[in-house]
mmCIF file of C-alpha atoms in Angstrom:
data_model
loop_
_atom_site.group_PDB
_atom_site.id
_atom_site.type_symbol
_atom_site.label_atom_id
_atom_site.label_comp_id
_atom_site.label_asym_id
_atom_site.label_seq_id
_atom_site.Cartn_x
_atom_site.Cartn_y
_atom_site.Cartn_z
ATOM 1 C CA MET Q 837 -93.828 -60.292 -40.375
ATOM 2 C CA ASP Q 838 -92.637 -57.268 -41.614
ATOM 3 C CA LEU Q 839 -91.454 -56.131 -45.395
ATOM 4 C CA SER Q 840 -87.668 -58.193 -45.517
ATOM 5 C CA GLN Q 841 -89.707 -60.889 -44.464
ATOM 6 C CA ARG Q 842 -92.629 -60.837 -46.516
ATOM 7 C CA VAL Q 843 -90.938 -60.801 -49.631
ATOM 8 C CA PRO Q 844 -88.804 -63.779 -50.034
ATOM 9 C CA SER Q 845 -92.045 -65.591 -48.559
ATOM 10 C CA VAL Q 846 -94.865 -64.760 -51.160
ATOM 11 C CA LEU Q 847 -91.361 -65.362 -53.474
ATOM 12 C CA SER Q 848 -91.037 -69.306 -52.185
ATOM 13 C CA PHE Q 849 -95.173 -69.386 -52.338
ATOM 14 C CA VAL Q 850 -95.530 -68.140 -55.853
ATOM 15 C CA THR Q 851 -91.871 -69.789 -56.649
ATOM 16 C CA THR Q 852 -93.386 -73.627 -55.594
ATOM 17 C CA VAL Q 853 -96.567 -72.635 -57.021
ATOM 18 C CA GLU Q 854 -95.482 -72.759 -60.123
ATOM 19 C CA THR Q 855 -92.637 -74.796 -59.695
ATOM 20 C CA GLY Q 856 -94.792 -78.063 -58.391
ATOM 21 C CA SER Q 857 -92.557 -78.493 -56.183
ATOM 22 C CA PHE Q 858 -89.995 -76.799 -52.860
ATOM 23 C CA ALA Q 859 -87.751 -78.700 -53.812
ATOM 24 C CA ALA Q 860 -87.691 -77.397 -57.534
ATOM 25 C CA ALA Q 861 -88.565 -73.797 -56.446
ATOM 26 C CA ALA Q 862 -85.732 -74.168 -54.453
ATOM 27 C CA ARG Q 863 -83.709 -74.948 -56.692
ATOM 28 C CA GLN Q 864 -84.711 -71.533 -58.973
ATOM 29 C CA LEU Q 865 -84.931 -69.418 -56.011
ATOM 30 C CA GLY Q 866 -81.237 -70.439 -55.547
ATOM 31 C CA ILE Q 867 -81.926 -72.137 -51.700
ATOM 32 C CA SER Q 868 -82.550 -75.140 -49.115
ATOM 33 C CA ASN Q 869 -85.996 -76.979 -49.336
ATOM 34 C CA ALA Q 870 -86.649 -76.026 -45.682
ATOM 35 C CA ALA Q 871 -85.701 -72.428 -47.049
ATOM 36 C CA VAL Q 872 -88.535 -72.503 -48.847
ATOM 37 C CA SER Q 873 -90.912 -74.535 -46.614
ATOM 38 C CA LYS Q 874 -90.279 -72.650 -43.372
ATOM 39 C CA ASN Q 875 -90.858 -69.271 -45.797
ATOM 40 C CA VAL Q 876 -94.454 -70.522 -47.207
ATOM 41 C CA ALA Q 877 -95.344 -71.454 -43.307
ATOM 42 C CA GLY Q 878 -94.727 -68.855 -41.833
ATOM 43 C CA LEU Q 879 -96.464 -67.231 -44.410
ATOM 44 C CA GLU Q 880 -99.426 -68.951 -43.510
ATOM 45 C CA LEU Q 881 -98.877 -68.424 -39.950
ATOM 46 C CA ALA Q 882 -98.751 -64.947 -40.901
ATOM 47 C CA LEU Q 883 -101.591 -64.505 -42.959
ATOM 48 C CA GLY Q 884 -103.840 -67.386 -40.224
ATOM 49 C CA VAL Q 885 -105.064 -68.858 -43.464
ATOM 50 C CA ARG Q 886 -103.640 -72.126 -45.566
ATOM 51 C CA LEU Q 887 -102.278 -71.519 -48.922
ATOM 52 C CA LEU Q 888 -101.257 -75.631 -49.833
ATOM 53 C CA ASN Q 889 -102.527 -78.390 -48.564
ATOM 54 C CA ARG Q 890 -99.281 -80.956 -48.403
ATOM 55 C CA THR Q 891 -98.998 -84.687 -49.181
ATOM 56 C CA THR Q 892 -95.178 -86.406 -49.484
ATOM 57 C CA ARG Q 893 -95.950 -86.508 -53.486
ATOM 58 C CA THR Q 894 -98.612 -83.347 -54.389
ATOM 59 C CA LEU Q 895 -99.430 -79.941 -53.179
ATOM 60 C CA SER Q 896 -102.153 -78.094 -53.698
ATOM 61 C CA LEU Q 897 -104.118 -74.817 -53.812
ATOM 62 C CA THR Q 898 -106.269 -74.000 -50.785
ATOM 63 C CA GLU Q 899 -108.899 -71.687 -51.555
ATOM 64 C CA GLU Q 900 -107.411 -68.780 -50.347
ATOM 65 C CA GLY Q 901 -104.673 -69.881 -51.621
ATOM 66 C CA ALA Q 902 -105.704 -69.800 -55.166
ATOM 67 C CA ALA Q 903 -107.245 -66.273 -54.255
ATOM 68 C CA PHE Q 904 -103.902 -64.841 -52.694
ATOM 69 C CA LEU Q 905 -101.144 -66.735 -55.677
ATOM 70 C CA ARG Q 906 -103.226 -64.029 -57.971
ATOM 71 C CA GLN Q 907 -103.169 -61.450 -55.926
ATOM 72 C CA ALA Q 908 -99.226 -62.026 -54.983
ATOM 73 C CA ARG Q 909 -98.578 -62.074 -58.998
ATOM 74 C CA ILE Q 910 -100.113 -58.778 -59.202
ATOM 75 C CA ALA Q 911 -96.932 -57.082 -56.201
ATOM 76 C CA LEU Q 912 -94.120 -59.275 -57.692
ATOM 77 C CA ASP Q 913 -95.116 -57.731 -62.151
ATOM 78 C CA ALA Q 914 -95.546 -54.470 -60.446
ATOM 79 C CA LEU Q 915 -92.065 -55.318 -59.119
ATOM 80 C CA ASP Q 916 -90.622 -56.229 -61.899
ATOM 81 C CA ALA Q 917 -92.653 -53.388 -63.850
ATOM 82 C CA ALA Q 918 -90.366 -51.195 -61.290
ATOM 83 C CA VAL Q 919 -86.950 -52.979 -61.980
ATOM 84 C CA ASP Q 920 -87.252 -53.169 -65.789
ATOM 85 C CA ALA Q 921 -88.408 -49.584 -65.273
ATOM 86 C CA ILE Q 922 -85.247 -48.160 -64.065
ATOM 87 C CA ALA Q 923 -82.342 -50.680 -65.694
ATOM 88 C CA THR Q 924 -84.270 -48.405 -69.258
ATOM 89 C CA GLN Q 925 -83.291 -45.176 -67.906
ATOM 90 C CA ARG Q 926 -79.821 -45.440 -67.183
ATOM 91 C CA LEU Q 927 -80.272 -47.226 -70.931
ATOM 92 C CA GLU Q 928 -82.284 -43.291 -71.786
ATOM 93 C CA ILE Q 929 -81.252 -39.651 -70.513
ATOM 94 C CA SER Q 930 -84.592 -39.374 -69.308
ATOM 95 C CA GLY Q 931 -85.923 -37.380 -66.351
ATOM 96 C CA PRO Q 932 -84.705 -34.588 -64.199
ATOM 97 C CA VAL Q 933 -82.055 -32.662 -63.708
ATOM 98 C CA ARG Q 934 -81.609 -29.453 -61.348
ATOM 99 C CA ILE Q 935 -78.251 -27.335 -61.939
ATOM 100 C CA SER Q 936 -77.093 -24.666 -59.445
ATOM 101 C CA SER Q 937 -75.242 -21.650 -60.606
ATOM 102 C CA SER Q 938 -73.936 -17.954 -59.942
ATOM 103 C CA ALA Q 939 -76.091 -15.834 -62.121
ATOM 104 C CA ALA Q 940 -72.949 -13.775 -64.281
ATOM 105 C CA PHE Q 941 -72.487 -17.687 -64.697
ATOM 106 C CA GLY Q 942 -75.613 -19.015 -65.693
ATOM 107 C CA ARG Q 943 -76.046 -16.195 -67.525
ATOM 108 C CA ASP Q 944 -73.406 -16.225 -70.218
ATOM 109 C CA HIS Q 945 -72.306 -19.845 -70.346
ATOM 110 C CA LEU Q 946 -74.290 -22.480 -69.155
ATOM 111 C CA LEU Q 947 -77.865 -21.158 -70.801
ATOM 112 C CA PRO Q 948 -75.733 -20.981 -74.645
ATOM 113 C CA ALA Q 949 -75.162 -24.291 -73.771
ATOM 114 C CA LEU Q 950 -78.340 -25.538 -72.492
ATOM 115 C CA PRO Q 951 -80.634 -25.474 -76.194
ATOM 116 C CA GLY Q 952 -77.500 -28.118 -78.319
ATOM 117 C CA LEU Q 953 -77.989 -30.164 -74.621
ATOM 118 C CA LEU Q 954 -81.343 -30.713 -75.080
ATOM 119 C CA THR Q 955 -81.374 -30.996 -78.730
ATOM 120 C CA ARG Q 956 -79.082 -34.183 -77.631
ATOM 121 C CA TYR Q 957 -80.832 -35.805 -74.899
ATOM 122 C CA PRO Q 958 -84.940 -34.091 -76.390
ATOM 123 C CA GLN Q 959 -85.568 -36.466 -72.906
ATOM 124 C CA LEU Q 960 -84.438 -34.365 -70.413
ATOM 125 C CA ALA Q 961 -86.406 -31.324 -68.335
ATOM 126 C CA VAL Q 962 -82.768 -29.106 -67.005
ATOM 127 C CA GLU Q 963 -83.867 -26.922 -63.489
ATOM 128 C CA VAL Q 964 -81.464 -24.195 -63.282
ATOM 129 C CA ASP Q 965 -81.370 -21.992 -60.047
ATOM 130 C CA PHE Q 966 -79.110 -18.699 -60.731
ATOM 131 C CA ASP Q 967 -78.078 -18.344 -56.415
ATOM 132 C CA ASP Q 968 -75.046 -16.734 -55.918
ATOM 133 C CA ARG Q 969 -75.113 -18.078 -52.518
ATOM 134 C CA VAL Q 970 -73.477 -20.940 -51.941
ATOM 135 C CA VAL Q 971 -76.505 -24.128 -52.077
ATOM 136 C CA ASP Q 972 -76.728 -27.027 -49.752
ATOM 137 C CA LEU Q 973 -76.363 -29.614 -53.108
ATOM 138 C CA VAL Q 974 -77.925 -32.718 -51.501
ATOM 139 C CA GLY Q 975 -80.339 -31.097 -48.552
ATOM 140 C CA GLY Q 976 -81.414 -28.674 -51.716
ATOM 141 C CA GLY Q 977 -82.047 -31.624 -54.681
ATOM 142 C CA TYR Q 978 -79.436 -30.115 -56.370
ATOM 143 C CA ASP Q 979 -77.819 -32.926 -59.302
ATOM 144 C CA LEU Q 980 -74.707 -30.237 -59.766
ATOM 145 C CA ALA Q 981 -73.943 -26.830 -58.931
ATOM 146 C CA ILE Q 982 -71.457 -24.669 -60.774
ATOM 147 C CA ARG Q 983 -69.433 -21.801 -58.531
ATOM 148 C CA GLY Q 984 -65.881 -19.939 -58.636
ATOM 149 C CA GLY Q 985 -64.002 -18.549 -56.182
ATOM 150 C CA HIS Q 986 -61.228 -20.460 -53.960
ATOM 151 C CA ILE Q 987 -63.081 -23.814 -53.198
ATOM 152 C CA ALA Q 988 -62.610 -25.107 -49.848
ATOM 153 C CA ASP Q 989 -62.140 -28.740 -49.693
ATOM 154 C CA SER Q 990 -65.014 -30.737 -48.994
ATOM 155 C CA ALA Q 991 -67.083 -33.941 -49.638
ATOM 156 C CA LEU Q 992 -68.699 -33.361 -53.179
ATOM 157 C CA VAL Q 993 -66.797 -33.888 -56.058
ATOM 158 C CA ALA Q 994 -65.571 -31.145 -58.089
ATOM 159 C CA ARG Q 995 -64.606 -31.837 -61.478
ATOM 160 C CA PRO Q 996 -62.821 -28.103 -62.974
ATOM 161 C CA ILE Q 997 -64.161 -26.245 -65.064
ATOM 162 C CA CYS Q 998 -60.946 -23.433 -65.989
ATOM 163 C CA HIS Q 999 -58.880 -21.134 -63.630
ATOM 164 C CA LEU Q 1000 -60.200 -17.562 -63.053
ATOM 165 C CA ARG Q 1001 -57.840 -14.828 -63.678
ATOM 166 C CA MET Q 1002 -58.959 -11.844 -62.640
ATOM 167 C CA VAL Q 1003 -58.063 -8.664 -64.219
ATOM 168 C CA LEU Q 1004 -58.292 -4.237 -63.342
ATOM 169 C CA VAL Q 1005 -59.867 -2.856 -66.221
ATOM 170 C CA ALA Q 1006 -61.211 1.100 -67.048
ATOM 171 C CA SER Q 1007 -62.797 1.957 -70.383
ATOM 172 C CA PRO Q 1008 -60.368 4.558 -72.723
ATOM 173 C CA THR Q 1009 -62.583 7.511 -72.257
ATOM 174 C CA TYR Q 1010 -61.992 7.261 -68.877
ATOM 175 C CA LEU Q 1011 -58.481 6.527 -68.743
ATOM 176 C CA ALA Q 1012 -58.026 9.595 -72.065
ATOM 177 C CA GLN Q 1013 -59.927 11.658 -69.132
ATOM 178 C CA ALA Q 1014 -57.368 9.858 -65.834
ATOM 179 C CA GLY Q 1015 -54.840 8.730 -66.674
ATOM 180 C CA ILE Q 1016 -53.803 5.576 -66.900
ATOM 181 C CA PRO Q 1017 -52.372 4.566 -63.284
ATOM 182 C CA ARG Q 1018 -48.784 2.936 -63.785
ATOM 183 C CA SER Q 1019 -48.046 1.127 -60.369
ATOM 184 C CA PRO Q 1020 -50.569 0.599 -57.606
ATOM 185 C CA ALA Q 1021 -50.498 3.308 -55.454
ATOM 186 C CA GLU Q 1022 -51.420 5.818 -58.281
ATOM 187 C CA LEU Q 1023 -54.933 3.486 -57.746
ATOM 188 C CA THR Q 1024 -55.606 5.690 -54.856
ATOM 189 C CA GLN Q 1025 -56.092 8.225 -56.956
ATOM 190 C CA HIS Q 1026 -57.977 6.494 -59.125
ATOM 191 C CA ARG Q 1027 -62.248 6.407 -58.780
ATOM 192 C CA LEU Q 1028 -62.400 3.065 -57.781
ATOM 193 C CA ILE Q 1029 -65.951 -0.123 -58.182
ATOM 194 C CA THR Q 1030 -65.207 -2.825 -55.978
ATOM 195 C CA ARG Q 1031 -67.682 -5.513 -55.563
ATOM 196 C CA ARG Q 1032 -69.014 -6.323 -52.004
ATOM 197 C CA PHE Q 1033 -69.245 -10.658 -51.896
ATOM 198 C CA LEU Q 1034 -73.419 -11.629 -50.540
ATOM 199 C CA GLY Q 1035 -71.839 -11.934 -46.678
ATOM 200 C CA GLY Q 1036 -70.641 -8.073 -46.537
ATOM 201 C CA LYS Q 1037 -66.845 -9.076 -47.343
ATOM 202 C CA VAL Q 1038 -65.364 -6.891 -50.717
ATOM 203 C CA SER Q 1039 -63.200 -8.471 -52.974
ATOM 204 C CA PRO Q 1040 -59.470 -7.734 -52.432
ATOM 205 C CA TRP Q 1041 -57.377 -5.610 -54.726
ATOM 206 C CA ASN Q 1042 -54.057 -7.346 -53.681
ATOM 207 C CA PHE Q 1043 -50.426 -6.496 -55.859
ATOM 208 C CA ARG Q 1044 -47.294 -8.320 -56.330
ATOM 209 C CA ASP Q 1045 -43.824 -6.176 -55.428
ATOM 210 C CA ALA Q 1046 -40.620 -6.712 -57.260
ATOM 211 C CA ASP Q 1047 -39.222 -8.207 -54.044
ATOM 212 C CA GLY Q 1048 -42.005 -11.201 -54.539
ATOM 213 C CA GLN Q 1049 -44.077 -9.913 -50.961
ATOM 214 C CA ILE Q 1050 -47.876 -9.523 -51.770
ATOM 215 C CA THR Q 1051 -49.844 -6.050 -50.619
ATOM 216 C CA THR Q 1052 -53.125 -5.274 -50.511
ATOM 217 C CA LEU Q 1053 -54.438 -1.863 -52.142
ATOM 218 C CA ASP Q 1054 -56.974 -0.406 -49.002
ATOM 219 C CA VAL Q 1055 -60.386 0.330 -51.633
ATOM 220 C CA SER Q 1056 -62.429 0.967 -48.904
ATOM 221 C CA ARG Q 1057 -62.998 4.243 -50.129
ATOM 222 C CA SER Q 1058 -64.263 2.877 -53.118
ATOM 223 C CA CYS Q 1059 -66.504 5.288 -55.090
ATOM 224 C CA LEU Q 1060 -68.776 2.813 -56.184
ATOM 225 C CA THR Q 1061 -69.302 -0.810 -54.282
ATOM 226 C CA LEU Q 1062 -71.881 -2.914 -55.902
ATOM 227 C CA SER Q 1063 -72.885 -7.114 -55.810
ATOM 228 C CA ALA Q 1064 -73.011 -8.360 -59.637
ATOM 229 C CA PRO Q 1065 -69.639 -9.140 -60.970
ATOM 230 C CA GLU Q 1066 -71.480 -8.309 -64.153
ATOM 231 C CA ALA Q 1067 -72.377 -5.002 -62.992
ATOM 232 C CA LEU Q 1068 -68.623 -3.992 -61.910
ATOM 233 C CA THR Q 1069 -68.428 -4.608 -65.916
ATOM 234 C CA ASP Q 1070 -71.195 -2.575 -66.880
ATOM 235 C CA ALA Q 1071 -70.188 0.087 -64.576
ATOM 236 C CA ALA Q 1072 -66.936 0.229 -66.241
ATOM 237 C CA ARG Q 1073 -67.559 0.411 -69.923
ATOM 238 C CA GLN Q 1074 -69.680 3.172 -68.046
ATOM 239 C CA HIS Q 1075 -66.915 4.834 -67.861
ATOM 240 C CA ALA Q 1076 -67.681 4.863 -63.709
ATOM 241 C CA GLY Q 1077 -63.950 3.930 -62.762
ATOM 242 C CA ILE Q 1078 -61.628 0.634 -62.632
ATOM 243 C CA THR Q 1079 -62.793 -2.570 -60.789
ATOM 244 C CA GLN Q 1080 -61.301 -5.793 -60.484
ATOM 245 C CA VAL Q 1081 -63.267 -8.819 -62.218
ATOM 246 C CA GLY Q 1082 -62.634 -12.263 -63.931
ATOM 247 C CA VAL Q 1083 -62.097 -12.329 -66.899
ATOM 248 C CA HIS Q 1084 -64.394 -14.636 -68.585
ATOM 249 C CA HIS Q 1085 -66.481 -11.580 -67.791
ATOM 250 C CA ALA Q 1086 -64.722 -8.617 -69.195
ATOM 251 C CA TRP Q 1087 -62.844 -10.653 -72.557
ATOM 252 C CA PRO Q 1088 -66.191 -9.485 -74.848
ATOM 253 C CA TYR Q 1089 -65.218 -6.135 -73.573
ATOM 254 C CA LEU Q 1090 -61.018 -6.484 -74.389
ATOM 255 C CA GLU Q 1091 -61.593 -7.985 -77.360
ATOM 256 C CA ARG Q 1092 -64.506 -4.705 -78.901
ATOM 257 C CA GLY Q 1093 -61.923 -2.440 -76.973
ATOM 258 C CA GLU Q 1094 -64.365 -1.231 -75.777
ATOM 259 C CA LEU Q 1095 -61.839 -2.222 -71.863
ATOM 260 C CA LYS Q 1096 -58.805 -1.992 -71.445
ATOM 261 C CA VAL Q 1097 -56.287 -4.283 -69.069
ATOM 262 C CA LEU Q 1098 -54.001 -2.435 -66.393
ATOM 263 C CA LEU Q 1099 -51.700 -3.438 -64.023
ATOM 264 C CA LEU Q 1100 -51.246 -7.140 -65.678
ATOM 265 C CA GLY Q 1101 -47.489 -7.801 -64.601
ATOM 266 C CA GLN Q 1102 -48.494 -6.275 -60.595
ATOM 267 C CA HIS Q 1103 -51.690 -7.537 -60.139
ATOM 268 C CA ASP Q 1104 -52.064 -10.872 -58.287
ATOM 269 C CA PRO Q 1105 -55.093 -11.975 -57.088
ATOM 270 C CA GLY Q 1106 -54.627 -14.987 -55.835
ATOM 271 C CA ALA Q 1107 -55.466 -18.332 -57.170
ATOM 272 C CA TYR Q 1108 -59.494 -18.390 -58.033
ATOM 273 C CA GLU Q 1109 -61.435 -21.916 -60.207
ATOM 274 C CA LEU Q 1110 -64.677 -22.323 -61.380
ATOM 275 C CA VAL Q 1111 -65.792 -25.423 -60.759
ATOM 276 C CA LEU Q 1112 -68.946 -27.985 -61.404
ATOM 277 C CA GLN Q 1113 -69.607 -30.004 -58.440
ATOM 278 C CA TYR Q 1114 -72.045 -33.017 -57.861
ATOM 279 C CA PRO Q 1115 -72.392 -34.780 -54.108
ATOM 280 C CA HIS Q 1116 -71.406 -39.269 -55.984
ATOM 281 C CA ARG Q 1117 -69.216 -40.377 -58.534
ATOM 282 C CA ALA Q 1118 -70.313 -43.017 -58.038
ATOM 283 C CA LEU Q 1119 -73.949 -44.997 -59.318
ATOM 284 C CA MET Q 1120 -74.552 -41.685 -60.460
ATOM 285 C CA ALA Q 1121 -77.881 -41.350 -63.068
ATOM 286 C CA PRO Q 1122 -77.280 -41.289 -66.360
ATOM 287 C CA ARG Q 1123 -79.487 -38.435 -67.154
ATOM 288 C CA VAL Q 1124 -76.533 -36.509 -64.241
ATOM 289 C CA LYS Q 1125 -73.876 -37.917 -66.420
ATOM 290 C CA ALA Q 1126 -74.577 -36.879 -69.484
ATOM 291 C CA CYS Q 1127 -75.338 -33.481 -68.327
ATOM 292 C CA ILE Q 1128 -71.421 -33.315 -66.780
ATOM 293 C CA ASP Q 1129 -70.160 -34.166 -69.266
ATOM 294 C CA TYR Q 1130 -71.908 -31.970 -71.910
ATOM 295 C CA LEU Q 1131 -71.326 -29.357 -70.060
ATOM 296 C CA LEU Q 1132 -67.803 -30.146 -69.196
ATOM 297 C CA ALA Q 1133 -67.054 -30.031 -72.572
ATOM 298 C CA GLN Q 1134 -68.718 -27.207 -74.330
ATOM 299 C CA PHE Q 1135 -67.249 -25.267 -71.237
ATOM 300 C CA ALA Q 1136 -63.467 -26.381 -72.719
ATOM 301 C CA ALA Q 1137 -64.375 -25.003 -75.498
ATOM 302 C CA THR Q 1138 -65.234 -22.052 -74.752
ATOM 303 C CA PRO Q 1139 -62.579 -19.377 -75.676
ATOM 304 C CA ALA Q 1140 -63.420 -16.746 -73.032
ATOM 305 C CA LEU Q 1141 -62.928 -19.063 -69.957
ATOM 306 C CA HIS Q 1142 -59.675 -20.009 -70.850
ATOM 307 C CA VAL Q 1143 -57.375 -16.586 -71.884
ATOM 308 C CA PRO Q 1144 -53.748 -17.103 -72.153
ATOM 309 C CA LEU Q 1145 -51.693 -14.155 -70.377
ATOM 310 C CA ALA Q 1146 -50.192 -13.681 -73.737
ATOM 311 C CA ALA Q 1147 -53.949 -12.369 -74.989
ATOM 312 C CA LEU Q 1148 -54.530 -10.272 -72.623
ATOM 313 C CA ALA Q 1149 -50.880 -9.115 -72.636
ATOM 314 C CA ALA Q 1150 -52.160 -7.929 -75.909
ATOM 315 C CA HIS Q 1151 -55.985 -5.604 -74.783
ATOM 316 C CA THR Q 1152 -53.171 -3.273 -71.279
ATOM 317 C CA ALA Q 1153 -53.952 -0.168 -71.525
#
């Protein structure tokens, strides 16, 4: 007798004893008299002992039946407790949540949101992995991930956080020394700082001309190549040259005047987006849904993630 047969057989036996008859047990379980009788008989056959003495009018426990009843009730009580525990968790926001995030975004935007999340839901245990690689959410055991770039179609649910606007920036000190480029062609006379992704590809610099045509600047001879977006911003602030970064990385330094935007009307890096991804929409654990809802609300209220074009124009060189 396998587990799929054992559970209904044990339940039929215990209910029969508690109600006093097969008929009463059948009514309580919502099955037929014959099914209850068959379940009990099958359990006795599997155990190799008689559990109930039957007459036309009465049922009585055998010695083996009484011993088995005690153990069966313990097992059913444990099953009830397990079901109740999960049902309680659905009402309480508690338990572990594993998040994967790129290092830069995690440091600048995810970490500042976590104290408020943990204050609101003190029974949560949040674990964050900072990894710029695209991780396997299901295989890696993650509940959700935050990723940016060109987001390909996938089986994952993706909730938008913001559009990722890219800008060219340099420090006022560098521009005072090297001059302000007024066209993409003039960039070849400047020190360029480029980003190399983990896969080895260098992020392209694209521009749109007066006819609407997209051209790509050759940045293979850049003076400095870095792998971390925050390092690009820091290098530009330290007057190393011109770089292409996400507005959300550069915005605090643009507001303080430490960086200036270049070629705003001509620079056209394409459509990037930042999303929160998770494996399933249905039957989501309350702890995960609470995290998703809270983080999306916090990111929606973060000014650096939603800088309008007019605000950028105010910080151009």
